């Protein structure tokens, strides 16, 4: 029997939704597992805390009908498992499939907020036919309908994600629409943090056993969750701060911390560990030690603006989260689209260290691991895959020279930086000749 409002009585009272929205005040682009375990949970808690039931969510899938097919027959209900705790979330009211009229939703007067989780690559490829193009079409319809101000909230892992999104949107706006956007739309920056692995069939089977009904929209996540939002809204919004979100004047220090420490460490795991799951990588004391050195020696010194924040405690919490075997966070999932993720996670901190006269050896090792990955993987999931692949016959120096020349990833500065080039070449040579374990031992022995 499938989860739905008709079968909700079969679910334990403690696992039922906290709130039942009356209106749809939020439209979300990219309604994948992360959104369902993060922003949708915050939004439901905000409604439960305040009794304000205007903030139901209309999700919009960008490329596939899969989420719509899973959630629509369930009245858009789905379960979230956090450790041993399971609860059905009811904040999603509708899911649009590709081809449905998203513009009409964005033009509806009751819509006050748009949120996005469309992945990093959606901001770097031609935005016109994708989610950003659809967003602009919706803004055009909203302006024509005189439907009022709108706040558009990027929740993707990008530096200055609000400003980045605003820039792409305004590039696609004709002058009358551009003026309307400047007067009526805000693009606050955010930082989001929660590990949400891809749901497996075993997860779905476990959820069915726990709920007593079949749930094809279930997601699994960790206890830790964080959402930092720039306090810049065009109009009304859900009381996310009542649900645990932090509203601040400047998101950038938190954003940089998360992108570099959590996401940078994830990328290092993806391209060096050889483990199937993140927890398997940190089970190896030597590899866990490498992650500590990466965070302590190369990444933490690039962070500022976190006065009063327990940075050491945050790093310890990351290692604890990584070690959680219940998440089964697949390393292959993290490795996808590396060319789009590497610049903000590892290359920007490398620039900071180099500018201070330091050698980012641990970052260079992770970059060398990525280079080995993209040139040897049989199935490479990356928008630049055709330019990244190699035939495996060139020297480490030739590989480094070829890949550093891809300016979209490394810019002109790192390509020309002698120290960075030498560090990465040395690491790639060691990895090719000796493997990860021996390379870690050798680099650790050479620490000053």
Coordinates of C-alpha atoms in Angstrom, one line a residue:
X1 CA 0.0 0.0 0.0
X2 CA 1.4 3.4 -1.1
X3 CA 1.9 6.4 1.2
X4 CA -0.7 9.1 0.7
X5 CA -3.1 11.2 2.7
X6 CA -5.6 8.4 2.5
X7 CA -3.1 6.0 4.1
X8 CA -1.5 8.4 6.5
X9 CA -3.5 7.0 9.4
X10 CA -1.4 3.8 9.1
X11 CA 1.7 5.8 10.0
X12 CA 2.5 6.2 13.7
X13 CA 1.3 9.6 15.0
X14 CA 4.8 10.6 16.0
X15 CA 5.9 10.1 12.3
X16 CA 3.2 12.1 10.7
X17 CA 3.7 15.6 9.2
X18 CA 4.2 18.5 11.5
X19 CA 2.1 20.9 9.4
X20 CA -0.4 20.9 6.6
X21 CA 0.0 23.9 4.3
X22 CA -3.1 25.7 3.0
X23 CA -1.3 27.8 0.3
X24 CA 1.7 27.4 -1.9
X25 CA 4.1 30.3 -1.1
X26 CA 7.3 28.7 -2.2
X27 CA 8.4 27.4 -5.6
X28 CA 11.5 25.2 -5.7
X29 CA 13.5 24.4 -8.8
X30 CA 15.4 21.1 -8.7
X31 CA 13.3 19.0 -6.2
X32 CA 15.9 16.3 -5.6
X33 CA 16.8 14.4 -2.5
X34 CA 18.8 17.3 -1.0
X35 CA 15.9 19.7 -1.1
X36 CA 13.5 17.2 0.3
X37 CA 15.9 16.6 3.3
X38 CA 16.9 20.2 3.8
X39 CA 14.8 23.2 2.7
X40 CA 11.5 21.4 2.7
X41 CA 12.2 20.2 6.3
X42 CA 13.0 23.7 7.5
X43 CA 9.9 25.1 5.8
X44 CA 7.6 22.5 7.4
X45 CA 9.2 23.2 10.8
X46 CA 8.7 27.0 10.3
X47 CA 5.0 26.4 9.6
X48 CA 4.7 24.2 12.7
X49 CA 6.5 26.7 14.9
X50 CA 4.4 29.7 13.8
X51 CA 1.1 28.2 12.6
X52 CA 1.6 30.2 9.3
X53 CA 0.3 27.7 6.7
X54 CA 0.9 29.8 3.6
X55 CA 4.3 28.2 2.8
X56 CA 3.6 25.0 1.0
X57 CA 6.1 24.1 -1.7
X58 CA 5.6 23.5 -5.4
X59 CA 8.6 21.6 -6.7
X60 CA 9.7 21.7 -10.3
X61 CA 11.9 19.0 -11.9
X62 CA 14.2 20.2 -14.6
X63 CA 15.1 17.2 -16.7
X64 CA 13.2 14.2 -15.6
X65 CA 9.7 13.1 -14.6
X66 CA 11.1 10.7 -12.0
X67 CA 10.4 12.8 -8.8
X68 CA 6.9 13.8 -10.1
X69 CA 6.2 10.1 -10.8
X70 CA 7.3 9.2 -7.3
X71 CA 5.6 12.0 -5.3
X72 CA 2.3 12.7 -7.1
X73 CA 0.7 9.4 -6.4
X74 CA 1.7 9.9 -2.7
X75 CA 0.0 13.4 -2.5
X76 CA 3.6 14.7 -2.4
X77 CA 4.2 13.1 1.0
X78 CA 7.5 11.4 1.6
X79 CA 9.6 10.1 4.5
X80 CA 12.9 11.4 5.9
X81 CA 15.0 9.0 7.9
X82 CA 17.6 10.6 10.2
X83 CA 19.5 7.8 12.0
X84 CA 16.8 5.7 13.5
X85 CA 14.1 8.4 13.4
X86 CA 11.6 8.5 10.6
X87 CA 9.1 11.2 9.9
X88 CA 6.8 12.0 6.9
X89 CA 7.2 15.5 5.6
X90 CA 4.1 17.3 4.3
X91 CA 5.4 20.7 3.1
X92 CA 5.5 19.8 -0.6
X93 CA 2.0 20.3 -2.2
X94 CA 2.8 19.8 -5.9
X95 CA 5.5 18.7 -8.2
X96 CA 5.8 20.0 -11.8
X97 CA 7.4 17.8 -14.5
X98 CA 9.4 19.3 -17.4
X99 CA 7.0 20.9 -19.8
X100 CA 4.5 21.9 -17.1
X101 CA 3.6 25.6 -16.7
X102 CA 6.3 26.8 -14.3
X103 CA 5.8 30.4 -15.4
X104 CA 2.2 30.4 -14.2
X105 CA 3.4 29.2 -10.7
X106 CA 6.0 31.9 -10.5
X107 CA 3.5 34.5 -11.6
X108 CA 0.9 33.5 -8.9
X109 CA 0.4 36.3 -6.3
X110 CA 0.7 33.7 -3.4
X111 CA 4.2 32.8 -4.5
X112 CA 6.6 34.9 -2.5
X113 CA 9.8 32.9 -2.5
X114 CA 11.7 30.8 -5.1
X115 CA 14.5 28.4 -4.0
X116 CA 16.9 26.5 -6.2
X117 CA 19.1 23.4 -6.0
X118 CA 20.1 23.0 -9.6
X119 CA 23.8 21.9 -9.1
X120 CA 26.9 23.9 -9.8
X121 CA 27.0 23.2 -13.5
X122 CA 23.7 24.8 -14.2
X123 CA 25.3 28.2 -13.4
X124 CA 28.2 27.6 -15.8
X125 CA 26.7 26.2 -18.9
X126 CA 24.4 28.2 -21.2
X127 CA 21.6 29.2 -18.8
X128 CA 19.0 30.0 -21.4
X129 CA 17.4 26.6 -22.0
X130 CA 17.8 25.4 -18.4
X131 CA 16.5 26.3 -15.0
X132 CA 17.7 29.9 -15.1
X133 CA 16.0 30.4 -18.4
X134 CA 12.8 29.1 -17.0
X135 CA 13.2 31.3 -14.0
X136 CA 13.5 34.4 -16.2
X137 CA 10.5 33.4 -18.2
X138 CA 8.6 33.1 -14.9
X139 CA 9.8 36.6 -13.8
X140 CA 8.6 38.0 -17.1
X141 CA 5.2 36.5 -16.5
X142 CA 5.2 37.8 -12.9
X143 CA 6.1 41.3 -14.0
X144 CA 3.3 41.2 -16.7
X145 CA 0.8 40.1 -14.0
X146 CA 2.0 42.7 -11.6
X147 CA 2.1 39.9 -9.0
X148 CA 4.4 41.7 -6.5
X149 CA 7.9 41.3 -5.2
X150 CA 9.8 38.0 -5.2
X151 CA 12.8 36.6 -3.3
X152 CA 14.9 34.1 -5.3
X153 CA 17.2 32.0 -3.0
X154 CA 20.0 29.9 -4.5
X155 CA 20.9 26.9 -2.3
X156 CA 23.7 25.6 -4.4
X157 CA 27.4 25.2 -3.4
X158 CA 28.8 28.3 -5.1
X159 CA 30.7 31.3 -3.8
X160 CA 28.4 34.3 -3.6
X161 CA 25.6 32.2 -5.0
X162 CA 23.0 34.9 -4.7
X163 CA 25.1 37.4 -6.6
X164 CA 26.0 34.8 -9.2
X165 CA 22.4 33.9 -9.8
X166 CA 21.4 37.6 -10.0
X167 CA 24.1 38.2 -12.6
X168 CA 22.9 35.3 -14.8
X169 CA 19.3 36.3 -14.5
X170 CA 19.9 40.0 -15.3
X171 CA 22.0 39.0 -18.4
X172 CA 18.9 37.3 -19.8
X173 CA 16.5 40.2 -19.1
X174 CA 15.4 42.8 -21.7
X175 CA 15.5 46.4 -20.4
X176 CA 11.8 46.7 -19.2
X177 CA 12.1 43.4 -17.3
X178 CA 15.6 44.3 -16.0
X179 CA 14.2 47.4 -14.4
X180 CA 11.3 45.4 -12.8
X181 CA 13.8 42.8 -11.5
X182 CA 16.0 45.4 -10.0
X183 CA 13.1 47.0 -8.2
X184 CA 11.2 43.9 -7.1
X185 CA 13.5 40.9 -6.8
X186 CA 16.1 40.0 -4.2
X187 CA 18.8 37.3 -4.5
X188 CA 20.1 36.6 -0.9
X189 CA 23.2 34.4 -0.6
X190 CA 23.0 31.2 1.4
X191 CA 25.1 28.4 2.8
X192 CA 23.5 24.9 3.1
X193 CA 25.0 21.9 4.8
X194 CA 23.5 18.5 5.2
X195 CA 24.8 15.2 3.8
X196 CA 22.1 13.5 1.7
X197 CA 23.2 10.4 -0.1
X198 CA 21.3 9.0 -3.1
X199 CA 18.4 6.8 -2.0
X200 CA 18.9 3.1 -2.6
X201 CA 16.4 0.3 -3.0
X202 CA 17.5 -0.9 0.5
X203 CA 16.6 2.5 1.8
X204 CA 13.1 2.3 0.3
X205 CA 12.6 -1.2 1.7
X206 CA 13.7 0.0 5.2
X207 CA 11.4 3.0 5.0
X208 CA 8.4 0.8 4.1
X209 CA 9.1 -1.4 7.1
X210 CA 9.3 1.6 9.4
X211 CA 6.3 3.4 8.1
X212 CA 4.0 0.5 7.3
X213 CA 3.4 1.8 3.8
X214 CA 5.4 2.0 0.6
X215 CA 7.2 5.3 0.1
X216 CA 9.0 5.8 -3.3
X217 CA 10.0 9.3 -2.4
X218 CA 11.9 8.6 0.7
X219 CA 15.3 10.2 1.6
X220 CA 18.0 9.4 4.1
X221 CA 20.1 12.0 5.8
X222 CA 22.3 12.7 8.8
X223 CA 21.4 14.5 12.1
X224 CA 23.5 17.5 11.3
X225 CA 21.9 20.3 9.4
X226 CA 22.8 24.0 8.8
X227 CA 21.3 26.8 6.8
X228 CA 22.8 30.3 6.8
X229 CA 20.8 32.9 4.8
X230 CA 21.6 36.5 4.0
X231 CA 18.8 38.6 5.6
X232 CA 17.8 40.3 2.4
X233 CA 14.2 39.6 1.3
X234 CA 11.9 41.4 -1.2
X235 CA 8.8 40.6 0.8
X236 CA 7.3 38.0 3.1
X237 CA 9.0 34.6 3.8
X238 CA 8.7 31.5 5.9
X239 CA 10.0 31.9 9.4
X240 CA 13.0 29.7 8.7
X241 CA 14.8 31.3 11.6
X242 CA 12.2 29.8 13.9
X243 CA 13.2 26.4 12.4
X244 CA 16.9 26.7 13.1
X245 CA 18.2 28.7 10.1
X246 CA 20.6 31.5 10.8
X247 CA 19.9 34.8 9.2
X248 CA 23.0 37.0 8.9
X249 CA 24.3 40.1 7.2
X250 CA 27.2 38.4 5.5
X251 CA 27.0 34.7 4.5
X252 CA 30.5 34.6 2.9
X253 CA 32.6 33.4 5.9
X254 CA 30.2 30.5 6.5
X255 CA 29.9 29.7 2.8
X256 CA 33.7 29.7 2.4
X257 CA 34.1 27.5 5.5
X258 CA 31.7 24.9 4.3
X259 CA 32.8 24.9 0.6
X260 CA 36.4 24.4 1.6
X261 CA 36.3 22.2 4.7
X262 CA 33.4 19.9 4.0
X263 CA 33.1 20.0 0.2
X264 CA 36.9 20.2 -0.3
X265 CA 37.4 17.2 1.9
X266 CA 34.7 15.4 0.0
X267 CA 36.5 16.0 -3.3
X268 CA 39.7 14.7 -1.8
X269 CA 37.9 11.6 -0.7
X270 CA 36.3 11.1 -4.1
X271 CA 39.6 11.3 -6.0
X272 CA 42.0 9.7 -3.7
X273 CA 40.4 7.2 -1.3
X274 CA 39.4 4.3 -3.5
X275 CA 36.6 3.6 -1.1
X276 CA 33.0 3.0 -2.2
X277 CA 31.5 5.1 0.6
X278 CA 32.8 8.1 2.6
X279 CA 32.8 6.2 5.8
X280 CA 35.1 3.6 4.3
X281 CA 37.6 6.3 3.5
X282 CA 37.9 7.6 7.0
X283 CA 38.0 4.1 8.5
X284 CA 41.6 4.2 7.3
X285 CA 43.6 6.1 10.0
X286 CA 46.2 7.2 7.5
X287 CA 43.6 8.7 5.2
X288 CA 41.7 10.3 8.1
X289 CA 45.1 11.8 9.1
X290 CA 45.5 13.2 5.6
X291 CA 42.1 14.9 5.8
X292 CA 43.1 16.5 9.1
X293 CA 46.2 17.9 7.5
X294 CA 44.3 19.1 4.5
X295 CA 41.9 21.0 6.7
X296 CA 44.5 22.2 9.2
X297 CA 47.4 23.0 7.0
X298 CA 45.9 24.2 3.7
X299 CA 42.2 25.0 4.2
X300 CA 41.7 26.5 7.6
X301 CA 44.4 29.2 7.2
X302 CA 42.3 30.6 4.2
X303 CA 39.3 31.2 6.4
X304 CA 38.4 34.5 8.1
X305 CA 35.4 36.4 9.5
X306 CA 34.5 33.5 11.8
X307 CA 35.2 35.3 15.1
X308 CA 33.7 33.4 18.0
X309 CA 32.9 30.3 15.8
X310 CA 34.4 27.0 17.1
X311 CA 36.3 26.1 13.9
X312 CA 38.2 23.2 15.6
X313 CA 34.9 21.7 16.8
X314 CA 33.5 22.1 13.3
X315 CA 36.4 20.1 11.8
X316 CA 36.0 17.4 14.4
X317 CA 32.3 17.2 13.6
X318 CA 33.1 16.8 9.9
X319 CA 35.2 13.8 10.6
X320 CA 32.5 12.3 12.8
X321 CA 29.9 12.9 10.1
X322 CA 32.2 11.4 7.4
X323 CA 32.6 8.3 9.6
X324 CA 28.8 7.7 9.9
X325 CA 28.3 4.2 8.3
X326 CA 24.6 4.6 8.3
X327 CA 24.7 7.3 5.6
X328 CA 26.4 5.1 2.9
X329 CA 27.4 8.2 1.0
X330 CA 28.7 7.0 -2.3
X331 CA 32.0 8.3 -3.3
X332 CA 31.0 8.0 -7.0
X333 CA 28.2 10.4 -6.3
X334 CA 30.6 13.1 -5.0
X335 CA 33.0 12.6 -7.9
X336 CA 30.4 13.7 -10.5
X337 CA 31.0 17.1 -12.2
X338 CA 34.4 17.6 -10.6
X339 CA 35.5 20.3 -13.1
X340 CA 32.6 22.4 -11.9
X341 CA 33.3 21.8 -8.2
X342 CA 37.1 21.9 -8.0
X343 CA 37.6 25.7 -8.4
X344 CA 35.7 26.9 -5.3
X345 CA 36.5 23.8 -3.2
X346 CA 40.3 23.5 -3.7
X347 CA 41.7 25.9 -6.3
X348 CA 40.6 29.1 -4.6
X349 CA 42.1 28.1 -1.3
X350 CA 45.3 27.0 -3.2
X351 CA 45.4 30.5 -4.6
X352 CA 45.1 32.0 -1.1
X353 CA 48.0 29.8 0.2
X354 CA 50.2 30.5 -2.8
X355 CA 49.6 34.3 -2.4
X356 CA 50.8 34.0 1.2
X357 CA 54.0 32.3 0.1
X358 CA 52.9 28.8 1.3
X359 CA 53.0 25.5 -0.6
X360 CA 49.5 23.9 -0.6
X361 CA 50.9 20.3 -0.8
X362 CA 47.7 18.6 0.5
X363 CA 45.5 20.5 -2.0
X364 CA 48.0 19.6 -4.7
X365 CA 47.7 16.0 -3.8
X366 CA 43.9 16.1 -4.1
X367 CA 44.2 17.9 -7.5
X368 CA 46.6 15.3 -8.6
X369 CA 44.1 12.6 -7.6
X370 CA 41.4 14.4 -9.7
X371 CA 43.8 14.5 -12.7
X372 CA 44.4 10.8 -12.4
X373 CA 40.7 10.2 -12.0
X374 CA 39.6 12.1 -15.1
X375 CA 42.3 10.7 -17.3
X376 CA 41.8 7.0 -16.4
X377 CA 38.1 6.6 -15.6
X378 CA 36.2 4.6 -18.2
X379 CA 32.9 6.4 -17.4
X380 CA 33.5 10.0 -16.6
X381 CA 30.4 12.0 -15.6
X382 CA 31.5 15.6 -16.2
X383 CA 30.3 18.3 -18.6
X384 CA 33.9 18.8 -19.8
X385 CA 34.5 15.0 -20.1
X386 CA 35.6 15.1 -23.7
X387 CA 38.4 17.6 -22.9
X388 CA 39.5 15.9 -19.7
X389 CA 40.0 12.4 -20.9
X390 CA 43.4 11.1 -21.7
X391 CA 44.8 8.0 -23.3
X392 CA 46.9 7.1 -20.3
X393 CA 50.2 7.2 -22.3
X394 CA 51.5 10.6 -21.4
X395 CA 53.8 11.5 -18.6
X396 CA 52.6 13.2 -15.4
X397 CA 54.1 16.5 -16.5
X398 CA 52.3 16.3 -19.9
X399 CA 49.0 15.5 -18.2
X400 CA 49.4 18.4 -15.8
X401 CA 50.3 20.8 -18.6
X402 CA 47.3 19.7 -20.7
X403 CA 44.8 20.0 -17.9
X404 CA 46.1 23.2 -16.4
X405 CA 45.5 24.8 -19.8
X406 CA 41.7 24.4 -19.4
X407 CA 41.1 28.0 -18.3
X408 CA 37.5 27.4 -17.3
X409 CA 38.9 25.3 -14.4
X410 CA 42.3 26.6 -13.5
X411 CA 42.2 30.2 -14.9
X412 CA 45.3 31.8 -16.4
X413 CA 47.0 32.3 -13.1
X414 CA 47.4 28.7 -11.8
X415 CA 48.4 27.5 -15.3
X416 CA 51.3 29.9 -15.1
X417 CA 52.2 29.4 -11.4
X418 CA 55.5 27.5 -11.3
X419 CA 55.1 26.3 -7.6
X420 CA 51.6 25.0 -8.1
X421 CA 52.5 23.2 -11.4
X422 CA 55.5 21.6 -9.7
X423 CA 53.5 20.5 -6.6
X424 CA 50.7 18.9 -8.7
X425 CA 53.2 17.3 -11.1
X426 CA 55.1 15.8 -8.2
X427 CA 51.9 14.5 -6.6
X428 CA 50.6 13.0 -9.8
X429 CA 54.0 11.3 -10.5
X430 CA 54.0 9.8 -7.0
X431 CA 50.4 8.6 -7.3
X432 CA 51.0 7.0 -10.7
X433 CA 54.2 5.3 -9.5
X434 CA 53.4 4.4 -5.9
X435 CA 49.7 4.7 -5.2
X436 CA 47.8 6.7 -2.6
X437 CA 49.0 5.0 0.6
X438 CA 52.7 5.2 -0.1
X439 CA 52.3 8.8 -1.4
X440 CA 50.6 9.8 1.8
X441 CA 53.4 8.3 3.9
X442 CA 56.1 10.0 1.8
X443 CA 54.4 13.4 1.9
X444 CA 53.8 13.1 5.6
X445 CA 57.4 12.3 6.3
X446 CA 58.4 15.4 4.4
X447 CA 56.2 17.8 6.4
X448 CA 58.2 20.7 7.9

